[in-house]
mmCIF file of C-alpha atoms and ligand atoms in Angstrom:
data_model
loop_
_atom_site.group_PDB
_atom_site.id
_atom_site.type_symbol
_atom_site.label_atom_id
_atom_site.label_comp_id
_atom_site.label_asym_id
_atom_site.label_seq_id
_atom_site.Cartn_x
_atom_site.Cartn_y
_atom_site.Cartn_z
ATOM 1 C CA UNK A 1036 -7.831 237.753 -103.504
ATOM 2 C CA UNK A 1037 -10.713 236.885 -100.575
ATOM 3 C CA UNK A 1038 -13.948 235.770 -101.289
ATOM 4 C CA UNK A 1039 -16.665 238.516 -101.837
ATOM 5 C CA UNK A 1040 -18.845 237.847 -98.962
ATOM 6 C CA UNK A 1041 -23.213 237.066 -99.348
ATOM 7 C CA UNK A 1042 -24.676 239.300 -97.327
ATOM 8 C CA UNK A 1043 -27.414 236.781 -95.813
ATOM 9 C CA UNK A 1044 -29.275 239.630 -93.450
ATOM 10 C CA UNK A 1045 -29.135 242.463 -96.238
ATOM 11 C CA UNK A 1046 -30.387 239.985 -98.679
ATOM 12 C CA UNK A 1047 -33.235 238.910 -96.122
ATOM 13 C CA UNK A 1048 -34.149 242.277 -95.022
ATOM 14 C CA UNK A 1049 -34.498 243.459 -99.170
ATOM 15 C CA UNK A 1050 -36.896 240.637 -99.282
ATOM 16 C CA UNK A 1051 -38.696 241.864 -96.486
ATOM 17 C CA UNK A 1052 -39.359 245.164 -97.532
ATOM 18 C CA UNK A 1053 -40.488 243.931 -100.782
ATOM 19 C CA UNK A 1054 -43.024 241.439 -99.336
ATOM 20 C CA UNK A 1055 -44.194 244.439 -96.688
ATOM 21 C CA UNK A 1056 -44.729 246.707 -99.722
ATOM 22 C CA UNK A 1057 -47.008 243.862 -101.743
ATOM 23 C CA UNK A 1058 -48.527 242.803 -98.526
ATOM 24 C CA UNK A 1059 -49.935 246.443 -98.103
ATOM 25 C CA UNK A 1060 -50.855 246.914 -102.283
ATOM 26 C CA UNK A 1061 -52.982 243.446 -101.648
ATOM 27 C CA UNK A 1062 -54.426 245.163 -98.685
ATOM 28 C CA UNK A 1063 -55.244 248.664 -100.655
ATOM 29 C CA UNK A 1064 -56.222 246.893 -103.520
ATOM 30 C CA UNK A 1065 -58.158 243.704 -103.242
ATOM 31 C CA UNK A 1066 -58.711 244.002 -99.441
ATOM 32 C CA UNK A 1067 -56.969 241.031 -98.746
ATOM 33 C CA UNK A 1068 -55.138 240.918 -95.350
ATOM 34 C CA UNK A 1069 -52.253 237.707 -95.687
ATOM 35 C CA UNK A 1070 -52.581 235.327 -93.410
ATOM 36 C CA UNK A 1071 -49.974 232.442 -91.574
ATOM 37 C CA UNK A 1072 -51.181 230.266 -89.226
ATOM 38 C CA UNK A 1073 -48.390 228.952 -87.195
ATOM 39 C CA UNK A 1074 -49.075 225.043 -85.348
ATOM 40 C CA UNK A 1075 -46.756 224.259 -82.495
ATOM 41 C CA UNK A 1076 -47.366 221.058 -80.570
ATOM 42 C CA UNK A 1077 -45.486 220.599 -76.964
ATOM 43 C CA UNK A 1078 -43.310 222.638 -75.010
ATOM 44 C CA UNK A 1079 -39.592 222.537 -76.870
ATOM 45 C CA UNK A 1080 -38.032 225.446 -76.480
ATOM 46 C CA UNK A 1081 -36.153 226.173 -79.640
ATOM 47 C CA UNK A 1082 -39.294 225.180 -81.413
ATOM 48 C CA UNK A 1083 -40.965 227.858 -79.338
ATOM 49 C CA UNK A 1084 -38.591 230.134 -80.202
ATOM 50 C CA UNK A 1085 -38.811 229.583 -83.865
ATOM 51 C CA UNK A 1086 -42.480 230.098 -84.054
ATOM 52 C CA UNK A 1087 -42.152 233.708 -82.096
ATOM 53 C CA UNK A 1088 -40.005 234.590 -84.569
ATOM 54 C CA UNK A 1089 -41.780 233.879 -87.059
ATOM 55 C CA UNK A 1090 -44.670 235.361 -85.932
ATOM 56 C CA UNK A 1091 -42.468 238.857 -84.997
ATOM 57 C CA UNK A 1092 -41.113 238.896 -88.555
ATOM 58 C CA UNK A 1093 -44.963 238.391 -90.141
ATOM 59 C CA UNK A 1094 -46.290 240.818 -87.971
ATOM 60 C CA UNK A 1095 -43.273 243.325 -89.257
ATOM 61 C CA UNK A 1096 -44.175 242.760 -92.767
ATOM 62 C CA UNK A 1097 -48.179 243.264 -92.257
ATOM 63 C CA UNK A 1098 -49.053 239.572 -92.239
ATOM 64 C CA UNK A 1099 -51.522 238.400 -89.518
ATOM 65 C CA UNK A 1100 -50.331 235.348 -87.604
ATOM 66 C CA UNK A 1101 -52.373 233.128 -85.556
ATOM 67 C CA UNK A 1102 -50.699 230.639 -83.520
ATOM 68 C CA UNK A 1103 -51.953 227.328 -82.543
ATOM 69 C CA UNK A 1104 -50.214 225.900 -79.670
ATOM 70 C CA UNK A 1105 -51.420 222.315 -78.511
ATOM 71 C CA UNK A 1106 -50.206 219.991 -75.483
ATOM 72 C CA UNK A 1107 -47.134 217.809 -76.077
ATOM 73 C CA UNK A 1108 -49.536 214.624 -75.162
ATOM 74 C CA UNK A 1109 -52.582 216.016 -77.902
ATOM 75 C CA UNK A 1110 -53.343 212.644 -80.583
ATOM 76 C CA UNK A 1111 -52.676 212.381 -83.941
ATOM 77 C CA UNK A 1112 -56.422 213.241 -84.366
ATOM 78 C CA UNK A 1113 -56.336 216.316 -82.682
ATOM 79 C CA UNK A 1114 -54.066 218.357 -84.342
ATOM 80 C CA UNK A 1115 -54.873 216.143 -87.731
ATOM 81 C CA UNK A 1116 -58.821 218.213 -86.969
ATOM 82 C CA UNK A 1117 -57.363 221.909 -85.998
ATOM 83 C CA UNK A 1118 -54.946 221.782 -89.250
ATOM 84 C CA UNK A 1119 -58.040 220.883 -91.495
ATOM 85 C CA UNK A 1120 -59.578 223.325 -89.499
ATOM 86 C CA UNK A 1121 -57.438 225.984 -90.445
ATOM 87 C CA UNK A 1122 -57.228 224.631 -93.756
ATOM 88 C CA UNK A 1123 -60.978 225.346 -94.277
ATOM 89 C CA UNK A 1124 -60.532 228.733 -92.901
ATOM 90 C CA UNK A 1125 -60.648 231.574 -95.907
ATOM 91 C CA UNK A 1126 -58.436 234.201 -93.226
ATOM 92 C CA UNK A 1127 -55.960 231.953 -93.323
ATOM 93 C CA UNK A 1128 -53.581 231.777 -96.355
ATOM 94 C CA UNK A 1129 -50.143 229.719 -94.749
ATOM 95 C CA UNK A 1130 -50.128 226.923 -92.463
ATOM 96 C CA UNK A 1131 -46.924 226.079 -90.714
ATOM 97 C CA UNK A 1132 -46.563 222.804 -88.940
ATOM 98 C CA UNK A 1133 -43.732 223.551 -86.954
ATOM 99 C CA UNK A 1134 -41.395 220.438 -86.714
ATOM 100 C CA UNK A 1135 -40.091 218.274 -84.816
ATOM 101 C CA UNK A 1136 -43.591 217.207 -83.615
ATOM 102 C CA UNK A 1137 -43.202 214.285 -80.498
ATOM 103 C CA UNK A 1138 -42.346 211.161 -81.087
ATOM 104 C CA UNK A 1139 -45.944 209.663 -81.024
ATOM 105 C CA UNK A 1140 -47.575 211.838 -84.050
ATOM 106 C CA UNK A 1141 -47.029 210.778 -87.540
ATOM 107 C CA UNK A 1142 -45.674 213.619 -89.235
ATOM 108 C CA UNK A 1143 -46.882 212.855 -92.848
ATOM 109 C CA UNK A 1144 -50.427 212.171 -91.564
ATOM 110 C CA UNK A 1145 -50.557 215.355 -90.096
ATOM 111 C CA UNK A 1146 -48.432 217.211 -92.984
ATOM 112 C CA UNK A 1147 -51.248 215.813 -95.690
ATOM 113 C CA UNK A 1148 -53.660 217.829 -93.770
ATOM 114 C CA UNK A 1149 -52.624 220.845 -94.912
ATOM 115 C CA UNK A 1150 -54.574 222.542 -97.651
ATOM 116 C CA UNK A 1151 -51.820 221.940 -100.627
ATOM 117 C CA UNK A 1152 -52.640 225.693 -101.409
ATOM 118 C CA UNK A 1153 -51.533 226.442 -98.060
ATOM 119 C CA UNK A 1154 -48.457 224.774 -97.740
ATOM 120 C CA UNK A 1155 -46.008 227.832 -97.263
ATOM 121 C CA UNK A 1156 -43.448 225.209 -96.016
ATOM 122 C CA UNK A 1157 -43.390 222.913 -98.685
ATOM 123 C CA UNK A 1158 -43.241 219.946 -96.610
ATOM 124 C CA UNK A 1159 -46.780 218.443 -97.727
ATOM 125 C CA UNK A 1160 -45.587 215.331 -98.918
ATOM 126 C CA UNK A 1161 -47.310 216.038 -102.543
ATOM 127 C CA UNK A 1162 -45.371 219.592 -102.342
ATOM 128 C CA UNK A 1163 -42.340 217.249 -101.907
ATOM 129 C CA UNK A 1164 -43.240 214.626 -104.584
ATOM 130 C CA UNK A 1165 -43.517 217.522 -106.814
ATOM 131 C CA UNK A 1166 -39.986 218.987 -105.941
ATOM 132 C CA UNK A 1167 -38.418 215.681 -107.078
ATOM 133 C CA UNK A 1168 -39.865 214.885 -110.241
ATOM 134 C CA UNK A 1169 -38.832 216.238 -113.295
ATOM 135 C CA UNK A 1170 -41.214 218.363 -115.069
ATOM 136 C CA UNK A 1171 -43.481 219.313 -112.089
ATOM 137 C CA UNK A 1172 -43.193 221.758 -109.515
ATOM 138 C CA UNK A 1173 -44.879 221.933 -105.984
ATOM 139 C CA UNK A 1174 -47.225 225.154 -105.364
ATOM 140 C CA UNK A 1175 -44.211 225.494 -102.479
ATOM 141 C CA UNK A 1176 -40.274 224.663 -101.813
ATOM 142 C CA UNK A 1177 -38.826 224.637 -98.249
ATOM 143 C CA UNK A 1178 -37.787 227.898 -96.950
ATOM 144 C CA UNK A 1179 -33.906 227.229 -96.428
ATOM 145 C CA UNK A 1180 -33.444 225.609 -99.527
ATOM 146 C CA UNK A 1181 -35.565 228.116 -101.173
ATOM 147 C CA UNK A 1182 -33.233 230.638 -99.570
ATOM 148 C CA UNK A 1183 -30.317 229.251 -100.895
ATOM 149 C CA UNK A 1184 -31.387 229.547 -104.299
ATOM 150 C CA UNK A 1185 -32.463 233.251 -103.931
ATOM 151 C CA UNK A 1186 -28.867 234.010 -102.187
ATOM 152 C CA UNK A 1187 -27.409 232.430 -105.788
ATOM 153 C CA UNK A 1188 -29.677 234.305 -107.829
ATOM 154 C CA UNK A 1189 -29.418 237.328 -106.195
ATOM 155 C CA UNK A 1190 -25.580 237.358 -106.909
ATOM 156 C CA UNK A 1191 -25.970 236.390 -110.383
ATOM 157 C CA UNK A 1192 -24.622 233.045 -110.025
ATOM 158 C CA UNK A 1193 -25.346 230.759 -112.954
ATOM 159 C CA UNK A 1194 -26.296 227.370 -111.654
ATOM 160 C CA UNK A 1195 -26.983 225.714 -115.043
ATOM 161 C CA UNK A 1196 -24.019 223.494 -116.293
ATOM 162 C CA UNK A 1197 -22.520 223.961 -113.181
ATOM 163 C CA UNK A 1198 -20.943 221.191 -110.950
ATOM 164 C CA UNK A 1199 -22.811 221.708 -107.494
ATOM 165 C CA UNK A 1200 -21.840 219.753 -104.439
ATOM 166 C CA UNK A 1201 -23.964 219.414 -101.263
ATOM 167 C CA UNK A 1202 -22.878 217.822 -98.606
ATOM 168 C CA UNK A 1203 -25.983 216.425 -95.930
ATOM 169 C CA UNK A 1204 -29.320 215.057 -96.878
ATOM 170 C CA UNK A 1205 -31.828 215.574 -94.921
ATOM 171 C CA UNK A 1206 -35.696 216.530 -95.449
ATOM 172 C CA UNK A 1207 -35.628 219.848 -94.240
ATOM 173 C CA UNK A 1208 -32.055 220.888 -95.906
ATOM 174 C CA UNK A 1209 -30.030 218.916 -97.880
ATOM 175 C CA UNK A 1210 -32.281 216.147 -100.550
ATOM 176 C CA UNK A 1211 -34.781 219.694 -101.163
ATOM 177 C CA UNK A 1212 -31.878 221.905 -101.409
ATOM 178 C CA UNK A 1213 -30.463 218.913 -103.994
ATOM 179 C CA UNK A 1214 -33.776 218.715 -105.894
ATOM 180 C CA UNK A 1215 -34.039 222.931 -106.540
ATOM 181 C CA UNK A 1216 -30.368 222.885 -107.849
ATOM 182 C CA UNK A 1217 -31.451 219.473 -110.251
ATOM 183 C CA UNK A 1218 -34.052 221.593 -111.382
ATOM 184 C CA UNK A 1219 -31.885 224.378 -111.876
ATOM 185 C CA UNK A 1220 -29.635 221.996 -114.166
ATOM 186 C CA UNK A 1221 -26.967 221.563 -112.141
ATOM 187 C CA UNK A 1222 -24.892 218.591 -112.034
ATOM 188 C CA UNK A 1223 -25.476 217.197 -109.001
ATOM 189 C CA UNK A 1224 -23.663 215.282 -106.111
ATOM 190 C CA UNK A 1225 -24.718 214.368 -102.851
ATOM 191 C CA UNK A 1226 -22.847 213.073 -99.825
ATOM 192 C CA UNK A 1227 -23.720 212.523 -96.437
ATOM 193 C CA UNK A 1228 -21.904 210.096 -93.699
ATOM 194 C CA UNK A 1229 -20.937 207.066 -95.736
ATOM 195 C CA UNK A 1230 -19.715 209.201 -98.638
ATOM 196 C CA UNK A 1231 -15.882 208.724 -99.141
ATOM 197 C CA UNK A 1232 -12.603 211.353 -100.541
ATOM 198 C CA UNK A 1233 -15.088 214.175 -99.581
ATOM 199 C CA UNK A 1234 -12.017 216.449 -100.063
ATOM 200 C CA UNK A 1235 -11.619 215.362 -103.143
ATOM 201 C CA UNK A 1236 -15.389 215.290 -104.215
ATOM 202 C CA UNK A 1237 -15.847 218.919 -102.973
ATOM 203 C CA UNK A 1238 -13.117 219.896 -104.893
ATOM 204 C CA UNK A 1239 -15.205 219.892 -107.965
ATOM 205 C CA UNK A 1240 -17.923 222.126 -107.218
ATOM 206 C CA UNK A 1241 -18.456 225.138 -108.596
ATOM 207 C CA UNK A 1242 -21.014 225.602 -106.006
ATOM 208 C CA UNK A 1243 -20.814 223.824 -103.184
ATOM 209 C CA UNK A 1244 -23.447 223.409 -100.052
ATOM 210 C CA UNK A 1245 -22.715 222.334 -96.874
ATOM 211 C CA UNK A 1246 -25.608 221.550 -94.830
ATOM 212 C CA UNK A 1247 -23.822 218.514 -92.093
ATOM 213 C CA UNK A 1248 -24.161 220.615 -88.524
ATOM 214 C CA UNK A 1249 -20.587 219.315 -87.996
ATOM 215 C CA UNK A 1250 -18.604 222.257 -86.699
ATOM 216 C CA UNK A 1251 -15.855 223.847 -89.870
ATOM 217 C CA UNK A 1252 -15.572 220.342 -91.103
ATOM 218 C CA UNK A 1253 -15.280 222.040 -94.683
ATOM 219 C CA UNK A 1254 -11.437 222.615 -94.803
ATOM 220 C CA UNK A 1255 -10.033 225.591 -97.060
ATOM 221 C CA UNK A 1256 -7.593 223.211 -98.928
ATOM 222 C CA UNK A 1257 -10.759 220.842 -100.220
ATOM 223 C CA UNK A 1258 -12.523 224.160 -101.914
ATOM 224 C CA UNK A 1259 -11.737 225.193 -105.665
ATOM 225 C CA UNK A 1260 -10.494 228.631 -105.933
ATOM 226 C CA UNK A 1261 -13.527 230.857 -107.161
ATOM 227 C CA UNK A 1262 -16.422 228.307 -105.772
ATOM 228 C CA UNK A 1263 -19.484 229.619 -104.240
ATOM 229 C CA UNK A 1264 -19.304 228.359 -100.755
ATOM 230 C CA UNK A 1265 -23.177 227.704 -99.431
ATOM 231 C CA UNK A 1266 -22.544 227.164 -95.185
ATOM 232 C CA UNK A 1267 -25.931 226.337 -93.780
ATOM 233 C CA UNK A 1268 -24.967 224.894 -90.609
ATOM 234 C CA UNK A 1269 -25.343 226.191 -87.441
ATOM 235 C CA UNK A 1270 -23.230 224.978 -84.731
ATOM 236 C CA UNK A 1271 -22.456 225.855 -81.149
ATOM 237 C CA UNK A 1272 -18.907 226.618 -80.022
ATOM 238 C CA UNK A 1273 -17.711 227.491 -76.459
ATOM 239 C CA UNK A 1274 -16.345 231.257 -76.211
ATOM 240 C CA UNK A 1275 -16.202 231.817 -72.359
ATOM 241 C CA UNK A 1276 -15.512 236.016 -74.157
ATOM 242 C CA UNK A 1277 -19.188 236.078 -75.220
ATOM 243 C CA UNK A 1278 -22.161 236.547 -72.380
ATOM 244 C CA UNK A 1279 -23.913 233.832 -73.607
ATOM 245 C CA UNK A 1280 -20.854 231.293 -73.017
ATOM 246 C CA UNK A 1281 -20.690 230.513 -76.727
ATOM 247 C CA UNK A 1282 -20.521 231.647 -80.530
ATOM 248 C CA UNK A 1283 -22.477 230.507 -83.699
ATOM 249 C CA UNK A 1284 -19.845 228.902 -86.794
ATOM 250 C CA UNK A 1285 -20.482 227.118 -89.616
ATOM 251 C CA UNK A 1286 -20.002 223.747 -91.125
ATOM 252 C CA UNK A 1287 -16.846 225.009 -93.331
ATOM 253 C CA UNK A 1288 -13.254 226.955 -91.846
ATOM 254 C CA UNK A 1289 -14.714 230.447 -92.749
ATOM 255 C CA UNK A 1290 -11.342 231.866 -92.281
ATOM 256 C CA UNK A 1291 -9.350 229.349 -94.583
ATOM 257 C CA UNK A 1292 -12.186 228.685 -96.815
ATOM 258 C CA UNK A 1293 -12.501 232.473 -97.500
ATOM 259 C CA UNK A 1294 -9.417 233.109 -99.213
ATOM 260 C CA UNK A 1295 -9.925 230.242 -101.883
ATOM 261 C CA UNK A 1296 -13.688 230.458 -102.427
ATOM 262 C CA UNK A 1297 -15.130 233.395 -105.121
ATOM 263 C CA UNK A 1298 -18.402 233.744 -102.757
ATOM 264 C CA UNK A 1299 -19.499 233.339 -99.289
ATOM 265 C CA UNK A 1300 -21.831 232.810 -96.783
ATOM 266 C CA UNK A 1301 -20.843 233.760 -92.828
ATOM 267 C CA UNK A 1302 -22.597 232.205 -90.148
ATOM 268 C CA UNK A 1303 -23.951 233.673 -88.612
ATOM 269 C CA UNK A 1304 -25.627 236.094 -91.006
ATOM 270 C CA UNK A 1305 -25.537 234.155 -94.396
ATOM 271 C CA UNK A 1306 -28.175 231.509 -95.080
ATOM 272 C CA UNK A 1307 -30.210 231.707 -91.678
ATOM 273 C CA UNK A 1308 -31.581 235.412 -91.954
ATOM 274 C CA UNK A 1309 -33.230 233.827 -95.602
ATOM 275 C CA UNK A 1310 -35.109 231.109 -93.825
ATOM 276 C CA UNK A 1311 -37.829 233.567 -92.508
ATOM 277 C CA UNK A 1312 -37.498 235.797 -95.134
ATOM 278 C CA UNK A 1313 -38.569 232.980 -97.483
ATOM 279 C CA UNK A 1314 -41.863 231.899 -95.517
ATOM 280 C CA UNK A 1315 -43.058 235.365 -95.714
ATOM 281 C CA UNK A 1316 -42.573 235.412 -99.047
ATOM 282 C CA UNK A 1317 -44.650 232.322 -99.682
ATOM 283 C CA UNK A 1318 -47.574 233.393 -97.529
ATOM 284 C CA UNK A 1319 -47.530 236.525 -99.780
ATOM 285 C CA UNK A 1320 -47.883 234.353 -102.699
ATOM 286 C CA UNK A 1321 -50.161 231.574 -101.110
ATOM 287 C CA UNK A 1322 -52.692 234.910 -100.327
ATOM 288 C CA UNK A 1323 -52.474 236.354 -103.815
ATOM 289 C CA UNK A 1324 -52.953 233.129 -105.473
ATOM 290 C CA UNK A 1325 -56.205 232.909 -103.068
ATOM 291 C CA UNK A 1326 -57.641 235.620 -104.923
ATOM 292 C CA UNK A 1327 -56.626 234.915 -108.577
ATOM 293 C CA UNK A 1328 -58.532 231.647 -108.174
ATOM 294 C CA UNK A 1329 -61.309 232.690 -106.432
HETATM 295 P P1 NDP B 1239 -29.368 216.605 -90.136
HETATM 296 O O1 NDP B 1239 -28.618 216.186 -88.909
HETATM 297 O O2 NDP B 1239 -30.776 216.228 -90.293
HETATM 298 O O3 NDP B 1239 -28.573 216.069 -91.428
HETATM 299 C C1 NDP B 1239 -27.184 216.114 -91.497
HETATM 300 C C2 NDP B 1239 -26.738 215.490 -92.793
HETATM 301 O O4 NDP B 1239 -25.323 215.562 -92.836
HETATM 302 C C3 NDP B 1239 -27.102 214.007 -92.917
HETATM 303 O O5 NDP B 1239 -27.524 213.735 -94.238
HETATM 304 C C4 NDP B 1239 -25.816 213.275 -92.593
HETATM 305 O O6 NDP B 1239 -25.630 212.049 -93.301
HETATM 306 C C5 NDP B 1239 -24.780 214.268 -93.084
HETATM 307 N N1 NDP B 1239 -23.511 214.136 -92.348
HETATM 308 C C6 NDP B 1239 -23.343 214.105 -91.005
HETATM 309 N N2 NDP B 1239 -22.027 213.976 -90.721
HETATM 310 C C7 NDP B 1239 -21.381 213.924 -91.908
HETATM 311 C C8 NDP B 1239 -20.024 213.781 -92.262
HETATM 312 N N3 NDP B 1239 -19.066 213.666 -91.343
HETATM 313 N N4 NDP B 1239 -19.712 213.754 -93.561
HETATM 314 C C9 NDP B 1239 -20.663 213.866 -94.523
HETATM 315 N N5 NDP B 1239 -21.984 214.018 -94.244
HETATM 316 C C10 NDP B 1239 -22.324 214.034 -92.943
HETATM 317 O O7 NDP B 1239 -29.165 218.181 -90.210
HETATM 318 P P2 NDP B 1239 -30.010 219.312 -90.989
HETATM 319 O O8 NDP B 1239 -29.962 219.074 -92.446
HETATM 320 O O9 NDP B 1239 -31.312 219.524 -90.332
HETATM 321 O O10 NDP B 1239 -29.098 220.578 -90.643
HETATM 322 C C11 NDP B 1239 -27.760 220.684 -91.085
HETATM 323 C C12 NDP B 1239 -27.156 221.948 -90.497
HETATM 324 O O11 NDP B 1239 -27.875 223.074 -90.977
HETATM 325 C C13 NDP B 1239 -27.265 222.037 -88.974
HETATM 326 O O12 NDP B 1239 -26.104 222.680 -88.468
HETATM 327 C C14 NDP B 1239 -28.478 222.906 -88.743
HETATM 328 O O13 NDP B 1239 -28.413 223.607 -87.525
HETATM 329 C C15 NDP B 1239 -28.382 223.844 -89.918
HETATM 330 N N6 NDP B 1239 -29.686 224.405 -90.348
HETATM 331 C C16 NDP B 1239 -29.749 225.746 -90.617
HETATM 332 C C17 NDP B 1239 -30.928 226.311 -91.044
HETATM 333 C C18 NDP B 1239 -30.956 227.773 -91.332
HETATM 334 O O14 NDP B 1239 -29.959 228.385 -91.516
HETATM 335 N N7 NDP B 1239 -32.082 228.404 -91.435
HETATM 336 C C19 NDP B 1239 -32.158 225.528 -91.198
HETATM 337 C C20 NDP B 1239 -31.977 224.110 -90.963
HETATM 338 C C21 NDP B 1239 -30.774 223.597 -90.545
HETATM 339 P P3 NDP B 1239 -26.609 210.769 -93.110
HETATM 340 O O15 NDP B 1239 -27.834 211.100 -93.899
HETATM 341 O O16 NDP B 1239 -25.823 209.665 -93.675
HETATM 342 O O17 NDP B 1239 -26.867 210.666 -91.633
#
C-alpha cells in the first residue's frame, strides 16, 4: 500500500484562512491592524523574492507589511538603528530580518535588535537559547521547523516516544527543527556530513526529516515501512520539458520512498507552502499578545 500523501499547500492555505479570519476579529474588535515589518539588505535576488512573497501572502491575509530595503554596502550600525527603530514602533508587531545578510554585517548583532516580542522568526538568539533548553520556550520558533511540526500535528501523528531522525543541521532547518521534536519527546538523532550507515540510522525512524539540499539522496530501501517521511529540501533538477529549463525534487526518491513510507511530503507542495503560512501566523500572535499586555 502507498504512502498517504501531506498535503503541504492545503494545509498552508487552512492556516491562512484561519489567520485572515482572526486578523479581521482583532481588527473589529480591539482595532488592532497586525503588523510585519519585513528588512532586506542588498540586492540578492532570491532574497528579494522571498520578501515579496511574503509581503503578497500578509497582504492576502489582512496584515500590513512595511518593507525596509537598505543598500548591500549599509554598516552594521545602520540597519542595527532602523531595526530598533522598528522595534520601538507600536504599528509594527513582526520584524523579519531577512537572511543571508552580506558578508560584512554580524548577523547576531543585528538579530539582538529585534524587540524579543517581535521576533516572528525566531531567530533572536534569546528566541533560540530558549528553543534549546529544556523547560523554556522562546515567545517564537522558526517558521519551517514550526511548519513541520504543524504538518505532524495536523495528521495526528504522535511524536512522543517516537524514534525521529533528521538528517542536516543547520540554523534555519535542521538543529531548530531537532530542538521542537526534543521538546515534543521524541527520541532524537541527528546527522549531517560526517555521520556514518545513514541507511541504516534512518532506518529507525518513525519519523524521519530530511533537511540536506542534496538531490533524492533519501533512498526508498533505507525508510521503515509506515514512517512519516518529512522532505524539506528543495533542489534544482534539469527538465529541458518544463519552460523554465528545470523541476523542483526533494532530498528523498519520492517515487521509491512512497511505497514504503505511511506519510509524505512532495516537493514541491509539502513543507515549503508552511514556511509562509507559519510567519503569518506568528505576526497574528505577536499583535494579539501586544494587546493582552498592554
Ligand atoms: P544547509 O546547507 O545549511 O545545511 C545542510 C545540512 O545537511 C548540513 O547540516 C550538512 O551537514 C548536511 N549534509 C549535507 N550533505 C550531507 C550528506 N551527504 N549526508 C548527511 N548530511 C549532509 O541547508 P538548509 O538547512 O538551509 O536547507 C536544507 C534544504 O532545505 C535545502 O534543499 C533548502 O533549499 C531546503 N529549505 C527549504 C525550506 C522550505 O521548504 N521552506 C526552507 C529552508 C531550506 P554539515 O553540518 O556537516 O555541513
Amino acid at each position: 500500500m502507498g504512502a498517504q500523501i501531506i498535503d503541504g499547500t492545503a494545509i498552508a492555505q487552512a492556516i491562512q484562512e484561519e489567520v485572515a479570519q482572526e486578523v479581521s476579529r482583532l481588527k473589529r474588535d480591539r482595532g488592532l491592524a497586525p503588523g510585519l515589518a519585513t528588512v532586506l539588505v542588498g540586492d540578492n535576488p532570491a532574497s528579494q523574492t522571498y520578501v515579496r512573497m511574503k509581503q503578497r501572502r500578509c497582504g492576502e491575509v489582512g496584515i500590513h507589511s512595511v518593507g525596509v530595503e537598505l543598500p548591500g554596502d549599509a554598516s552594521q550600525q545602520q540597519v542595527e538603528s532602523r531595526v530598533r527603530e522598528l522595534s520601538a514602533d507600536p504599528s509594527i508587531h513582526g520584524i523579519l530580518v531577512q537572511l543571508p545578510l552580506p558578508g560584512h554585517l554580524d548577523e547576531e548583532g543585528i538579530l539582538s535588535a529585534i524587540d524579543l516580542h517581535k521576533d516572528v522568526d525566531g531567530f533572536h538568539p534569546i528566541n533560540i537559547g530558549r528553543l534549546a533548553m529544556k523547560g523554556r520556550d522562546p515567545l517564537f520558533a522558526p517558521a519551517t521547523p514550526s511548519g513541520i511540526i504543524e504538518l505532524l500535528d495536523r495528521i495526528g501523528a504522535e511524536i512522543s516516544g517516537k524514534e525521529a531522525v533528521v538528517l542536516g543541521r543547520s540554523n534555519i532547518v535542521g538543529l531548530p527543527v531537532s530542538m521542537l521534536l526534543l521538546k515534543r519527546n521524541a527520541t532524537l538523532t541527528i546527522c549531517h556530513s560526517r555521520s556514518r550507515d545513514l541507511p541504516l540510522v534512518v532506518k529507525r525512524a518513525d519519523i524521519l526529516v530530511a533537511a540536506v539540499g542534496r538531490t533524492e539522496m533519501v533512498k526508498g530501501d533505507w525508510i521503515k515501512p509506515g514512517a512519516i517521511v518529512i522532505d524539506v529540501g528543495i533542489n534544482q533538477v534539469e527538465d529541458p520539458t518544463r519552460k523554465r529549463g528545470y523541476r523542483l525534487v526533494g532530498d528523498v526518491a519520492y517515487d521509491e520512498a512512497k511505497e514504503v513510507a505511511g506519510w509524505i511530503t512532495p516537493v514541491p507542495g509539502g513543507v515549503g507552502p508552511m514556511t509562509i503560512a507559519m510567519l503569518l501566523q506568528n505576526t497574528l500572535t505577536a499583535a494579539r499578545r501586544s494587546v493582552e499586555v498592554s
